[in-house]
mmCIF file with all atom_site columns, C-alpha atoms and ligand atoms in Angstrom:
data_model
loop_
_atom_site.group_PDB
_atom_site.id
_atom_site.type_symbol
_atom_site.label_atom_id
_atom_site.label_alt_id
_atom_site.label_comp_id
_atom_site.label_asym_id
_atom_site.label_entity_id
_atom_site.label_seq_id
_atom_site.pdbx_PDB_ins_code
_atom_site.Cartn_x
_atom_site.Cartn_y
_atom_site.Cartn_z
_atom_site.occupancy
_atom_site.B_iso_or_equiv
_atom_site.pdbx_formal_charge
_atom_site.auth_seq_id
_atom_site.auth_comp_id
_atom_site.auth_asym_id
_atom_site.auth_atom_id
_atom_site.pdbx_PDB_model_num
ATOM   1   C  CA  . MET A 1 1   ? 2.240  56.768 206.857 1.00 55.00 ? 1   MET A CA  1
ATOM   2   C  CA  . LEU A 1 2   ? 3.335  56.065 203.271 1.00 58.00 ? 2   LEU A CA  1
ATOM   3   C  CA  . VAL A 1 3   ? 5.325  58.903 201.746 1.00 69.00 ? 3   VAL A CA  1
ATOM   4   C  CA  . ASN A 1 4   ? 5.112  59.669 198.046 1.00 82.00 ? 4   ASN A CA  1
ATOM   5   C  CA  . ILE A 1 5   ? 8.532  58.934 196.589 1.00 85.00 ? 5   ILE A CA  1
ATOM   6   C  CA  . GLU A 1 6   ? 8.663  61.975 194.270 1.00 88.00 ? 6   GLU A CA  1
ATOM   7   C  CA  . GLN A 1 7   ? 7.847  64.269 197.176 1.00 87.00 ? 7   GLN A CA  1
ATOM   8   C  CA  . LEU A 1 8   ? 10.425 62.488 199.256 1.00 88.00 ? 8   LEU A CA  1
ATOM   9   C  CA  . ASN A 1 9   ? 13.158 62.875 196.643 1.00 89.00 ? 9   ASN A CA  1
ATOM   10  C  CA  . SER A 1 10  ? 12.438 66.548 196.079 1.00 89.00 ? 10  SER A CA  1
ATOM   11  C  CA  . ALA A 1 11  ? 12.275 67.239 199.827 1.00 86.00 ? 11  ALA A CA  1
ATOM   12  C  CA  . PHE A 1 12  ? 15.750 65.708 200.017 1.00 91.00 ? 12  PHE A CA  1
ATOM   13  C  CA  . GLU A 1 13  ? 17.359 67.836 197.284 1.00 93.00 ? 13  GLU A CA  1
ATOM   14  C  CA  . SER A 1 14  ? 18.678 70.535 199.602 1.00 93.00 ? 14  SER A CA  1
ATOM   15  C  CA  . ALA A 1 15  ? 20.116 67.906 201.955 1.00 94.00 ? 15  ALA A CA  1
ATOM   16  C  CA  . VAL A 1 16  ? 22.010 66.441 198.996 1.00 95.00 ? 16  VAL A CA  1
ATOM   17  C  CA  . ASP A 1 17  ? 23.369 69.933 198.197 1.00 95.00 ? 17  ASP A CA  1
ATOM   18  C  CA  . ASN A 1 18  ? 24.530 70.220 201.802 1.00 94.00 ? 18  ASN A CA  1
ATOM   19  C  CA  . VAL A 1 19  ? 26.332 66.903 201.492 1.00 93.00 ? 19  VAL A CA  1
ATOM   20  C  CA  . LEU A 1 20  ? 28.056 68.026 198.270 1.00 94.00 ? 20  LEU A CA  1
ATOM   21  C  CA  . ASN A 1 21  ? 29.240 71.223 199.972 1.00 94.00 ? 21  ASN A CA  1
ATOM   22  C  CA  . ALA A 1 22  ? 30.508 69.226 202.946 1.00 91.00 ? 22  ALA A CA  1
ATOM   23  C  CA  . VAL A 1 23  ? 32.514 66.880 200.751 1.00 88.00 ? 23  VAL A CA  1
ATOM   24  C  CA  . ALA A 1 24  ? 33.962 69.851 198.869 1.00 92.00 ? 24  ALA A CA  1
ATOM   25  C  CA  . GLU A 1 25  ? 34.757 71.971 201.924 1.00 94.00 ? 25  GLU A CA  1
ATOM   26  C  CA  . SER A 1 26  ? 34.931 70.742 205.518 1.00 94.00 ? 26  SER A CA  1
ATOM   27  C  CA  . GLY A 1 27  ? 34.433 66.997 205.128 1.00 95.00 ? 27  GLY A CA  1
ATOM   28  C  CA  . TYR A 1 28  ? 31.457 66.909 207.453 1.00 96.00 ? 28  TYR A CA  1
ATOM   29  C  CA  . ALA A 1 29  ? 27.912 68.222 207.667 1.00 95.00 ? 29  ALA A CA  1
ATOM   30  C  CA  . ILE A 1 30  ? 25.147 68.296 210.257 1.00 96.00 ? 30  ILE A CA  1
ATOM   31  C  CA  . ILE A 1 31  ? 21.846 68.662 208.451 1.00 96.00 ? 31  ILE A CA  1
ATOM   32  C  CA  . GLU A 1 32  ? 18.757 69.229 210.584 1.00 96.00 ? 32  GLU A CA  1
ATOM   33  C  CA  . GLN A 1 33  ? 15.367 68.179 209.194 1.00 95.00 ? 33  GLN A CA  1
ATOM   34  C  CA  . ALA A 1 34  ? 17.132 66.353 206.384 1.00 96.00 ? 34  ALA A CA  1
ATOM   35  C  CA  . ILE A 1 35  ? 14.765 63.383 206.387 1.00 96.00 ? 35  ILE A CA  1
ATOM   36  C  CA  . PRO A 1 36  ? 10.993 64.074 206.347 1.00 95.00 ? 36  PRO A CA  1
ATOM   37  C  CA  . LEU A 1 37  ? 9.411  63.282 209.716 1.00 95.00 ? 37  LEU A CA  1
ATOM   38  C  CA  . ALA A 1 38  ? 6.794  60.981 208.172 1.00 95.00 ? 38  ALA A CA  1
ATOM   39  C  CA  . LEU A 1 39  ? 9.608  58.695 207.032 1.00 96.00 ? 39  LEU A CA  1
ATOM   40  C  CA  . ILE A 1 40  ? 11.505 59.102 210.314 1.00 98.00 ? 40  ILE A CA  1
ATOM   41  C  CA  . ASN A 1 41  ? 8.433  57.900 212.193 1.00 98.00 ? 41  ASN A CA  1
ATOM   42  C  CA  . ASP A 1 42  ? 8.051  54.877 209.911 1.00 97.00 ? 42  ASP A CA  1
ATOM   43  C  CA  . LEU A 1 43  ? 11.722 54.030 210.442 1.00 98.00 ? 43  LEU A CA  1
ATOM   44  C  CA  . LEU A 1 44  ? 11.339 54.437 214.200 1.00 98.00 ? 44  LEU A CA  1
ATOM   45  C  CA  . LEU A 1 45  ? 8.401  52.017 214.216 1.00 98.00 ? 45  LEU A CA  1
ATOM   46  C  CA  . ASP A 1 46  ? 10.349 49.529 212.067 1.00 98.00 ? 46  ASP A CA  1
ATOM   47  C  CA  . CYS A 1 47  ? 13.290 49.837 214.477 1.00 98.00 ? 47  CYS A CA  1
ATOM   48  C  CA  . GLN A 1 48  ? 11.121 49.447 217.582 1.00 98.00 ? 48  GLN A CA  1
ATOM   49  C  CA  . HIS A 1 49  ? 9.217  46.454 216.194 1.00 98.00 ? 49  HIS A CA  1
ATOM   50  C  CA  . GLN A 1 50  ? 12.451 44.531 215.727 1.00 98.00 ? 50  GLN A CA  1
ATOM   51  C  CA  . GLN A 1 51  ? 14.157 45.341 219.033 1.00 97.00 ? 51  GLN A CA  1
ATOM   52  C  CA  . ASP A 1 52  ? 14.215 41.639 219.993 1.00 97.00 ? 52  ASP A CA  1
ATOM   53  C  CA  . GLN A 1 53  ? 16.573 40.983 217.051 1.00 96.00 ? 53  GLN A CA  1
ATOM   54  C  CA  . PHE A 1 54  ? 19.128 43.631 217.961 1.00 96.00 ? 54  PHE A CA  1
ATOM   55  C  CA  . VAL A 1 55  ? 22.540 42.332 219.017 1.00 93.00 ? 55  VAL A CA  1
ATOM   56  C  CA  . ALA A 1 56  ? 25.466 43.769 220.935 1.00 89.00 ? 56  ALA A CA  1
ATOM   57  C  CA  . ALA A 1 57  ? 27.469 45.727 218.408 1.00 78.00 ? 57  ALA A CA  1
ATOM   58  C  CA  . GLY A 1 58  ? 30.975 44.580 217.492 1.00 70.00 ? 58  GLY A CA  1
ATOM   59  C  CA  . ILE A 1 59  ? 34.163 46.331 216.524 1.00 66.00 ? 59  ILE A CA  1
ATOM   60  C  CA  . GLY A 1 60  ? 35.583 45.268 213.187 1.00 63.00 ? 60  GLY A CA  1
ATOM   61  C  CA  . ARG A 1 61  ? 34.081 43.014 210.585 1.00 58.00 ? 61  ARG A CA  1
ATOM   62  C  CA  . GLN A 1 62  ? 32.672 39.501 210.446 1.00 49.00 ? 62  GLN A CA  1
ATOM   63  C  CA  . GLN A 1 63  ? 34.846 36.814 212.053 1.00 42.00 ? 63  GLN A CA  1
ATOM   64  C  CA  . ALA A 1 64  ? 37.392 39.372 213.134 1.00 45.00 ? 64  ALA A CA  1
ATOM   65  C  CA  . GLN A 1 65  ? 34.632 41.075 215.007 1.00 54.00 ? 65  GLN A CA  1
ATOM   66  C  CA  . GLN A 1 66  ? 35.373 41.295 218.665 1.00 57.00 ? 66  GLN A CA  1
ATOM   67  C  CA  . LEU A 1 67  ? 32.681 42.235 221.077 1.00 60.00 ? 67  LEU A CA  1
ATOM   68  C  CA  . ASN A 1 68  ? 34.028 44.940 223.244 1.00 72.00 ? 68  ASN A CA  1
ATOM   69  C  CA  . SER A 1 69  ? 31.596 46.355 225.709 1.00 74.00 ? 69  SER A CA  1
ATOM   70  C  CA  . GLN A 1 70  ? 34.336 48.604 227.090 1.00 80.00 ? 70  GLN A CA  1
ATOM   71  C  CA  . ILE A 1 71  ? 34.269 50.535 223.844 1.00 89.00 ? 71  ILE A CA  1
ATOM   72  C  CA  . ARG A 1 72  ? 30.611 50.464 222.872 1.00 92.00 ? 72  ARG A CA  1
ATOM   73  C  CA  . LYS A 1 73  ? 27.378 49.440 224.520 1.00 92.00 ? 73  LYS A CA  1
ATOM   74  C  CA  . ASP A 1 74  ? 24.787 49.974 221.809 1.00 95.00 ? 74  ASP A CA  1
ATOM   75  C  CA  . LYS A 1 75  ? 22.788 47.221 220.110 1.00 95.00 ? 75  LYS A CA  1
ATOM   76  C  CA  . THR A 1 76  ? 22.389 47.105 216.352 1.00 96.00 ? 76  THR A CA  1
ATOM   77  C  CA  . LEU A 1 77  ? 20.416 45.473 213.566 1.00 97.00 ? 77  LEU A CA  1
ATOM   78  C  CA  . TRP A 1 78  ? 21.541 45.586 209.923 1.00 96.00 ? 78  TRP A CA  1
ATOM   79  C  CA  . PHE A 1 79  ? 18.913 46.643 207.372 1.00 98.00 ? 79  PHE A CA  1
ATOM   80  C  CA  . ASN A 1 80  ? 17.341 43.759 205.500 1.00 97.00 ? 80  ASN A CA  1
ATOM   81  C  CA  . GLY A 1 81  ? 15.869 46.058 202.818 1.00 96.00 ? 81  GLY A CA  1
ATOM   82  C  CA  . LYS A 1 82  ? 12.366 44.890 203.675 1.00 96.00 ? 82  LYS A CA  1
ATOM   83  C  CA  . GLY A 1 83  ? 9.449  47.258 204.062 1.00 96.00 ? 83  GLY A CA  1
ATOM   84  C  CA  . HIS A 1 84  ? 8.803  50.649 202.548 1.00 95.00 ? 84  HIS A CA  1
ATOM   85  C  CA  . ALA A 1 85  ? 10.531 52.598 205.322 1.00 97.00 ? 85  ALA A CA  1
ATOM   86  C  CA  . GLN A 1 86  ? 13.904 50.898 204.799 1.00 98.00 ? 86  GLN A CA  1
ATOM   87  C  CA  . GLN A 1 87  ? 13.461 51.049 201.018 1.00 97.00 ? 87  GLN A CA  1
ATOM   88  C  CA  . GLN A 1 88  ? 12.683 54.753 201.044 1.00 96.00 ? 88  GLN A CA  1
ATOM   89  C  CA  . TYR A 1 89  ? 15.630 55.479 203.317 1.00 97.00 ? 89  TYR A CA  1
ATOM   90  C  CA  . LEU A 1 90  ? 17.912 53.498 200.999 1.00 97.00 ? 90  LEU A CA  1
ATOM   91  C  CA  . GLU A 1 91  ? 16.503 55.445 198.042 1.00 96.00 ? 91  GLU A CA  1
ATOM   92  C  CA  . LEU A 1 92  ? 17.467 58.736 199.715 1.00 96.00 ? 92  LEU A CA  1
ATOM   93  C  CA  . MET A 1 93  ? 20.954 57.450 200.454 1.00 97.00 ? 93  MET A CA  1
ATOM   94  C  CA  . GLY A 1 94  ? 21.117 56.369 196.804 1.00 96.00 ? 94  GLY A CA  1
ATOM   95  C  CA  . ASN A 1 95  ? 20.485 60.000 195.821 1.00 95.00 ? 95  ASN A CA  1
ATOM   96  C  CA  . ILE A 1 96  ? 23.507 61.038 197.883 1.00 96.00 ? 96  ILE A CA  1
ATOM   97  C  CA  . GLN A 1 97  ? 25.614 58.273 196.350 1.00 95.00 ? 97  GLN A CA  1
ATOM   98  C  CA  . GLN A 1 98  ? 24.717 59.332 192.790 1.00 94.00 ? 98  GLN A CA  1
ATOM   99  C  CA  . ALA A 1 99  ? 25.274 63.037 193.425 1.00 94.00 ? 99  ALA A CA  1
ATOM   100 C  CA  . VAL A 1 100 ? 28.609 62.504 195.176 1.00 94.00 ? 100 VAL A CA  1
ATOM   101 C  CA  . ASN A 1 101 ? 29.817 60.193 192.428 1.00 93.00 ? 101 ASN A CA  1
ATOM   102 C  CA  . ARG A 1 102 ? 28.717 62.621 189.718 1.00 92.00 ? 102 ARG A CA  1
ATOM   103 C  CA  . HIS A 1 103 ? 30.484 65.596 191.317 1.00 91.00 ? 103 HIS A CA  1
ATOM   104 C  CA  . PHE A 1 104 ? 33.589 64.047 192.843 1.00 89.00 ? 104 PHE A CA  1
ATOM   105 C  CA  . TYR A 1 105 ? 34.212 60.740 191.080 1.00 80.00 ? 105 TYR A CA  1
ATOM   106 C  CA  . LEU A 1 106 ? 34.607 59.089 194.474 1.00 81.00 ? 106 LEU A CA  1
ATOM   107 C  CA  . GLY A 1 107 ? 33.398 55.788 193.079 1.00 86.00 ? 107 GLY A CA  1
ATOM   108 C  CA  . LEU A 1 108 ? 31.021 55.097 195.957 1.00 86.00 ? 108 LEU A CA  1
ATOM   109 C  CA  . PHE A 1 109 ? 29.818 51.655 195.151 1.00 86.00 ? 109 PHE A CA  1
ATOM   110 C  CA  . ASP A 1 110 ? 27.463 50.615 197.859 1.00 92.00 ? 110 ASP A CA  1
ATOM   111 C  CA  . TYR A 1 111 ? 25.811 51.597 201.092 1.00 95.00 ? 111 TYR A CA  1
ATOM   112 C  CA  . GLU A 1 112 ? 25.370 49.499 204.217 1.00 95.00 ? 112 GLU A CA  1
ATOM   113 C  CA  . CYS A 1 113 ? 23.530 50.586 207.321 1.00 97.00 ? 113 CYS A CA  1
ATOM   114 C  CA  . HIS A 1 114 ? 22.146 49.399 210.610 1.00 97.00 ? 114 HIS A CA  1
ATOM   115 C  CA  . TYR A 1 115 ? 19.743 50.584 213.221 1.00 98.00 ? 115 TYR A CA  1
ATOM   116 C  CA  . ALA A 1 116 ? 21.376 51.325 216.571 1.00 98.00 ? 116 ALA A CA  1
ATOM   117 C  CA  . THR A 1 117 ? 19.658 51.567 219.932 1.00 98.00 ? 117 THR A CA  1
ATOM   118 C  CA  . TYR A 1 118 ? 21.344 53.031 222.983 1.00 98.00 ? 118 TYR A CA  1
ATOM   119 C  CA  . GLN A 1 119 ? 19.718 52.363 226.347 1.00 97.00 ? 119 GLN A CA  1
ATOM   120 C  CA  . GLN A 1 120 ? 20.235 54.692 229.271 1.00 98.00 ? 120 GLN A CA  1
ATOM   121 C  CA  . GLY A 1 121 ? 23.967 54.673 230.078 1.00 97.00 ? 121 GLY A CA  1
ATOM   122 C  CA  . ASP A 1 122 ? 25.065 53.282 226.694 1.00 96.00 ? 122 ASP A CA  1
ATOM   123 C  CA  . PHE A 1 123 ? 27.946 55.029 224.916 1.00 96.00 ? 123 PHE A CA  1
ATOM   124 C  CA  . TYR A 1 124 ? 30.451 54.553 222.110 1.00 95.00 ? 124 TYR A CA  1
ATOM   125 C  CA  . GLN A 1 125 ? 33.966 55.724 222.928 1.00 95.00 ? 125 GLN A CA  1
ATOM   126 C  CA  . LYS A 1 126 ? 36.028 57.885 220.588 1.00 95.00 ? 126 LYS A CA  1
ATOM   127 C  CA  . HIS A 1 127 ? 36.811 55.954 217.409 1.00 94.00 ? 127 HIS A CA  1
ATOM   128 C  CA  . LEU A 1 128 ? 37.318 56.159 213.658 1.00 94.00 ? 128 LEU A CA  1
ATOM   129 C  CA  . ASP A 1 129 ? 34.959 54.260 211.350 1.00 93.00 ? 129 ASP A CA  1
ATOM   130 C  CA  . ALA A 1 130 ? 37.764 53.510 208.885 1.00 88.00 ? 130 ALA A CA  1
ATOM   131 C  CA  . PHE A 1 131 ? 41.538 53.471 208.805 1.00 78.00 ? 131 PHE A CA  1
ATOM   132 C  CA  . LYS A 1 132 ? 43.594 54.759 205.907 1.00 74.00 ? 132 LYS A CA  1
ATOM   133 C  CA  . GLY A 1 133 ? 44.271 52.087 203.350 1.00 70.00 ? 133 GLY A CA  1
ATOM   134 C  CA  . ARG A 1 134 ? 42.569 49.394 205.394 1.00 68.00 ? 134 ARG A CA  1
ATOM   135 C  CA  . SER A 1 135 ? 38.910 49.962 204.847 1.00 70.00 ? 135 SER A CA  1
ATOM   136 C  CA  . ASN A 1 136 ? 36.598 50.766 202.035 1.00 89.00 ? 136 ASN A CA  1
ATOM   137 C  CA  . ARG A 1 137 ? 34.338 52.991 204.085 1.00 92.00 ? 137 ARG A CA  1
ATOM   138 C  CA  . VAL A 1 138 ? 34.461 56.463 202.583 1.00 93.00 ? 138 VAL A CA  1
ATOM   139 C  CA  . LEU A 1 139 ? 31.532 58.395 204.025 1.00 95.00 ? 139 LEU A CA  1
ATOM   140 C  CA  . THR A 1 140 ? 29.709 57.794 207.298 1.00 97.00 ? 140 THR A CA  1
ATOM   141 C  CA  . THR A 1 141 ? 26.053 58.761 207.730 1.00 98.00 ? 141 THR A CA  1
ATOM   142 C  CA  . VAL A 1 142 ? 24.150 58.959 211.003 1.00 98.00 ? 142 VAL A CA  1
ATOM   143 C  CA  . CYS A 1 143 ? 20.426 59.643 211.055 1.00 98.00 ? 143 CYS A CA  1
ATOM   144 C  CA  . TYR A 1 144 ? 18.502 60.161 214.285 1.00 98.00 ? 144 TYR A CA  1
ATOM   145 C  CA  . LEU A 1 145 ? 15.069 58.635 214.733 1.00 98.00 ? 145 LEU A CA  1
ATOM   146 C  CA  . ASN A 1 146 ? 14.096 60.245 218.029 1.00 98.00 ? 146 ASN A CA  1
ATOM   147 C  CA  . THR A 1 147 ? 14.955 63.250 220.155 1.00 98.00 ? 147 THR A CA  1
ATOM   148 C  CA  . PRO A 1 148 ? 16.160 62.339 223.642 1.00 98.00 ? 148 PRO A CA  1
ATOM   149 C  CA  . ALA A 1 149 ? 15.662 65.208 226.113 1.00 96.00 ? 149 ALA A CA  1
ATOM   150 C  CA  . SER A 1 150 ? 19.374 65.120 226.947 1.00 96.00 ? 150 SER A CA  1
ATOM   151 C  CA  . GLY A 1 151 ? 22.404 62.854 226.708 1.00 98.00 ? 151 GLY A CA  1
ATOM   152 C  CA  . GLY A 1 152 ? 23.722 60.737 223.860 1.00 98.00 ? 152 GLY A CA  1
ATOM   153 C  CA  . GLU A 1 153 ? 25.431 63.603 222.058 1.00 98.00 ? 153 GLU A CA  1
ATOM   154 C  CA  . LEU A 1 154 ? 27.686 62.812 219.128 1.00 98.00 ? 154 LEU A CA  1
ATOM   155 C  CA  . VAL A 1 155 ? 31.031 64.602 219.492 1.00 98.00 ? 155 VAL A CA  1
ATOM   156 C  CA  . ILE A 1 156 ? 33.111 65.024 216.341 1.00 98.00 ? 156 ILE A CA  1
ATOM   157 C  CA  . TYR A 1 157 ? 36.863 65.742 216.422 1.00 98.00 ? 157 TYR A CA  1
ATOM   158 C  CA  . ASP A 1 158 ? 39.558 66.270 213.859 1.00 94.00 ? 158 ASP A CA  1
ATOM   159 C  CA  . GLN A 1 159 ? 42.772 64.323 214.178 1.00 92.00 ? 159 GLN A CA  1
ATOM   160 C  CA  . THR A 1 160 ? 44.987 67.254 215.107 1.00 93.00 ? 160 THR A CA  1
ATOM   161 C  CA  . SER A 1 161 ? 43.284 68.614 218.214 1.00 92.00 ? 161 SER A CA  1
ATOM   162 C  CA  . PRO A 1 162 ? 41.570 67.276 221.336 1.00 92.00 ? 162 PRO A CA  1
ATOM   163 C  CA  . LYS A 1 163 ? 39.107 70.148 221.009 1.00 96.00 ? 163 LYS A CA  1
ATOM   164 C  CA  . PRO A 1 164 ? 35.799 68.973 219.507 1.00 97.00 ? 164 PRO A CA  1
ATOM   165 C  CA  . LEU A 1 165 ? 34.725 70.304 216.131 1.00 97.00 ? 165 LEU A CA  1
ATOM   166 C  CA  . ALA A 1 166 ? 31.048 69.774 216.876 1.00 97.00 ? 166 ALA A CA  1
ATOM   167 C  CA  . HIS A 1 167 ? 28.590 68.485 219.461 1.00 98.00 ? 167 HIS A CA  1
ATOM   168 C  CA  . VAL A 1 168 ? 25.436 67.079 217.936 1.00 98.00 ? 168 VAL A CA  1
ATOM   169 C  CA  . ALA A 1 169 ? 22.388 66.592 220.125 1.00 98.00 ? 169 ALA A CA  1
ATOM   170 C  CA  . PRO A 1 170 ? 20.442 63.749 218.504 1.00 98.00 ? 170 PRO A CA  1
ATOM   171 C  CA  . LYS A 1 171 ? 17.223 65.057 216.991 1.00 98.00 ? 171 LYS A CA  1
ATOM   172 C  CA  . ALA A 1 172 ? 14.669 63.189 214.899 1.00 98.00 ? 172 ALA A CA  1
ATOM   173 C  CA  . GLY A 1 173 ? 15.337 63.901 211.208 1.00 97.00 ? 173 GLY A CA  1
ATOM   174 C  CA  . THR A 1 174 ? 18.917 65.149 211.576 1.00 98.00 ? 174 THR A CA  1
ATOM   175 C  CA  . LEU A 1 175 ? 21.453 63.600 209.217 1.00 97.00 ? 175 LEU A CA  1
ATOM   176 C  CA  . VAL A 1 176 ? 25.170 63.780 209.996 1.00 98.00 ? 176 VAL A CA  1
ATOM   177 C  CA  . ILE A 1 177 ? 27.672 62.894 207.320 1.00 97.00 ? 177 ILE A CA  1
ATOM   178 C  CA  . PHE A 1 178 ? 31.458 62.842 207.469 1.00 96.00 ? 178 PHE A CA  1
ATOM   179 C  CA  . GLU A 1 179 ? 34.519 61.344 205.818 1.00 95.00 ? 179 GLU A CA  1
ATOM   180 C  CA  . SER A 1 180 ? 35.018 58.025 207.579 1.00 95.00 ? 180 SER A CA  1
ATOM   181 C  CA  . GLU A 1 181 ? 38.840 58.089 207.709 1.00 93.00 ? 181 GLU A CA  1
ATOM   182 C  CA  . ARG A 1 182 ? 39.135 61.660 208.777 1.00 95.00 ? 182 ARG A CA  1
ATOM   183 C  CA  . PHE A 1 183 ? 37.002 62.349 211.866 1.00 96.00 ? 183 PHE A CA  1
ATOM   184 C  CA  . PRO A 1 184 ? 37.299 60.574 215.215 1.00 97.00 ? 184 PRO A CA  1
ATOM   185 C  CA  . HIS A 1 185 ? 33.980 60.757 217.035 1.00 97.00 ? 185 HIS A CA  1
ATOM   186 C  CA  . GLU A 1 186 ? 32.222 59.440 220.121 1.00 98.00 ? 186 GLU A CA  1
ATOM   187 C  CA  . VAL A 1 187 ? 28.734 59.015 221.493 1.00 98.00 ? 187 VAL A CA  1
ATOM   188 C  CA  . LEU A 1 188 ? 28.344 60.285 225.060 1.00 98.00 ? 188 LEU A CA  1
ATOM   189 C  CA  . ALA A 1 189 ? 26.280 58.211 227.474 1.00 98.00 ? 189 ALA A CA  1
ATOM   190 C  CA  . ALA A 1 190 ? 22.605 58.213 226.612 1.00 98.00 ? 190 ALA A CA  1
ATOM   191 C  CA  . GLN A 1 191 ? 20.242 59.270 229.370 1.00 98.00 ? 191 GLN A CA  1
ATOM   192 C  CA  . SER A 1 192 ? 17.205 57.693 227.736 1.00 98.00 ? 192 SER A CA  1
ATOM   193 C  CA  . LEU A 1 193 ? 16.482 55.496 224.720 1.00 98.00 ? 193 LEU A CA  1
ATOM   194 C  CA  . ARG A 1 194 ? 18.274 56.756 221.618 1.00 98.00 ? 194 ARG A CA  1
ATOM   195 C  CA  . HIS A 1 195 ? 17.450 55.325 218.176 1.00 98.00 ? 195 HIS A CA  1
ATOM   196 C  CA  . SER A 1 196 ? 19.494 55.995 215.044 1.00 98.00 ? 196 SER A CA  1
ATOM   197 C  CA  . ILE A 1 197 ? 20.692 54.602 211.741 1.00 98.00 ? 197 ILE A CA  1
ATOM   198 C  CA  . ALA A 1 198 ? 24.453 54.452 211.139 1.00 98.00 ? 198 ALA A CA  1
ATOM   199 C  CA  . GLY A 1 199 ? 25.562 53.804 207.571 1.00 97.00 ? 199 GLY A CA  1
ATOM   200 C  CA  . TRP A 1 200 ? 28.586 53.807 205.301 1.00 96.00 ? 200 TRP A CA  1
ATOM   201 C  CA  . PHE A 1 201 ? 29.158 54.468 201.634 1.00 95.00 ? 201 PHE A CA  1
ATOM   202 C  CA  . ARG A 1 202 ? 31.917 52.196 200.444 1.00 93.00 ? 202 ARG A CA  1
ATOM   203 C  CA  . THR A 1 203 ? 34.211 51.824 197.474 1.00 90.00 ? 203 THR A CA  1
ATOM   204 C  CA  . ASN A 1 204 ? 34.943 48.498 195.920 1.00 78.00 ? 204 ASN A CA  1
ATOM   205 C  CA  . ASN A 1 205 ? 38.575 48.313 197.027 1.00 63.00 ? 205 ASN A CA  1
ATOM   206 C  CA  . SER A 1 206 ? 40.119 44.922 197.353 1.00 55.00 ? 206 SER A CA  1
ATOM   207 C  CA  . LEU A 1 207 ? 41.891 44.160 200.609 1.00 50.00 ? 207 LEU A CA  1
ATOM   208 C  CA  . ALA A 1 208 ? 44.922 41.878 200.557 1.00 42.00 ? 208 ALA A CA  1
ATOM   209 C  CA  . GLY A 1 209 ? 43.765 40.460 197.249 1.00 45.00 ? 209 GLY A CA  1
ATOM   210 C  CA  . MET A 1 210 ? 40.284 39.708 198.499 1.00 47.00 ? 210 MET A CA  1
ATOM   211 C  CA  . ILE A 1 211 ? 37.147 41.615 197.802 1.00 46.00 ? 211 ILE A CA  1
ATOM   212 C  CA  . ASP A 1 212 ? 35.999 42.956 201.114 1.00 46.00 ? 212 ASP A CA  1
ATOM   213 C  CA  . PRO A 1 213 ? 32.905 41.020 202.052 1.00 48.00 ? 213 PRO A CA  1
ATOM   214 C  CA  . ALA A 1 214 ? 29.601 42.739 202.668 1.00 48.00 ? 214 ALA A CA  1
ATOM   215 C  CA  . GLN A 1 215 ? 29.006 43.623 206.291 1.00 51.00 ? 215 GLN A CA  1
HETATM 216 C  C1  . OGA B 2 .   ? 28.810 54.535 214.813 1.00 55.46 ? 1   OGA B C1  1
HETATM 217 C  C2  . OGA B 2 .   ? 28.720 55.908 215.364 1.00 55.46 ? 1   OGA B C2  1
HETATM 218 C  C3  . OGA B 2 .   ? 27.383 57.843 215.959 1.00 55.46 ? 1   OGA B C3  1
HETATM 219 C  C4  . OGA B 2 .   ? 26.021 58.206 216.479 1.00 55.46 ? 1   OGA B C4  1
HETATM 220 O  O1  . OGA B 2 .   ? 27.800 53.813 214.849 1.00 55.46 ? 1   OGA B O1  1
HETATM 221 O  O2  . OGA B 2 .   ? 29.899 54.169 214.316 1.00 55.46 ? 1   OGA B O2  1
HETATM 222 O  O3  . OGA B 2 .   ? 29.739 56.505 215.540 1.00 55.46 ? 1   OGA B O3  1
HETATM 223 O  O4  . OGA B 2 .   ? 25.799 59.411 216.723 1.00 55.46 ? 1   OGA B O4  1
HETATM 224 N  N1  . OGA B 2 .   ? 27.514 56.469 215.607 1.00 55.46 ? 1   OGA B N1  1
HETATM 225 O  O5  . OGA B 2 .   ? 25.189 57.322 216.657 1.00 55.46 ? 1   OGA B O5  1
HETATM 226 MN MN1 . MN  B 3 .   ? 31.349 55.678 214.306 1.00 55.46 ? 2   MN  B MN1 1
#
């Protein structure tokens, strides 16, 4: 179903406020019903229709990417920006980018994201999405496209304690956002198909004199 973009943007305003509070206070937020279900369903269909193009996810970037099925088992597909569902999702993420930049001068410069599908038994061990001074990923977003009956929880930690900060049961429409360098996290084994979108707001830092390439 096509969603009217004005309605979509206004339905997203309180989610953006939640994100601003998270950046100001704790560094992470778990926002239920952040993305309207009509759009979630369109994204889910888009994700399901392209399952044959999903590939085993890697760790690291481009050539340096090493497949490591010990660490993660999910399969991913980067957005190509085609179709209204992807475009509307990117528009909502653009709202976050603008608001965060306006309030915090973080200089978020772009957003990259991929679909991820976990089959039964798939997991992603505890990891950080970015390492201080070595990455230009500033904020991580995770959006769930379906609601598995159990399994596949996201567990978020801080770096000072083995005790989890939060357990998130994936639920269609929930958006999780956190500072990429600050929160180790893991995905517990899925017990049934689990579909999501993982994304990153980035700054335009140069790395070792080279502009970090896209994706
Ligand atoms: C990731 C990730 C969390 C999730 O893709 O880097 O940590 O809940 N995803 O899917
Ligand atoms: Mn991650």
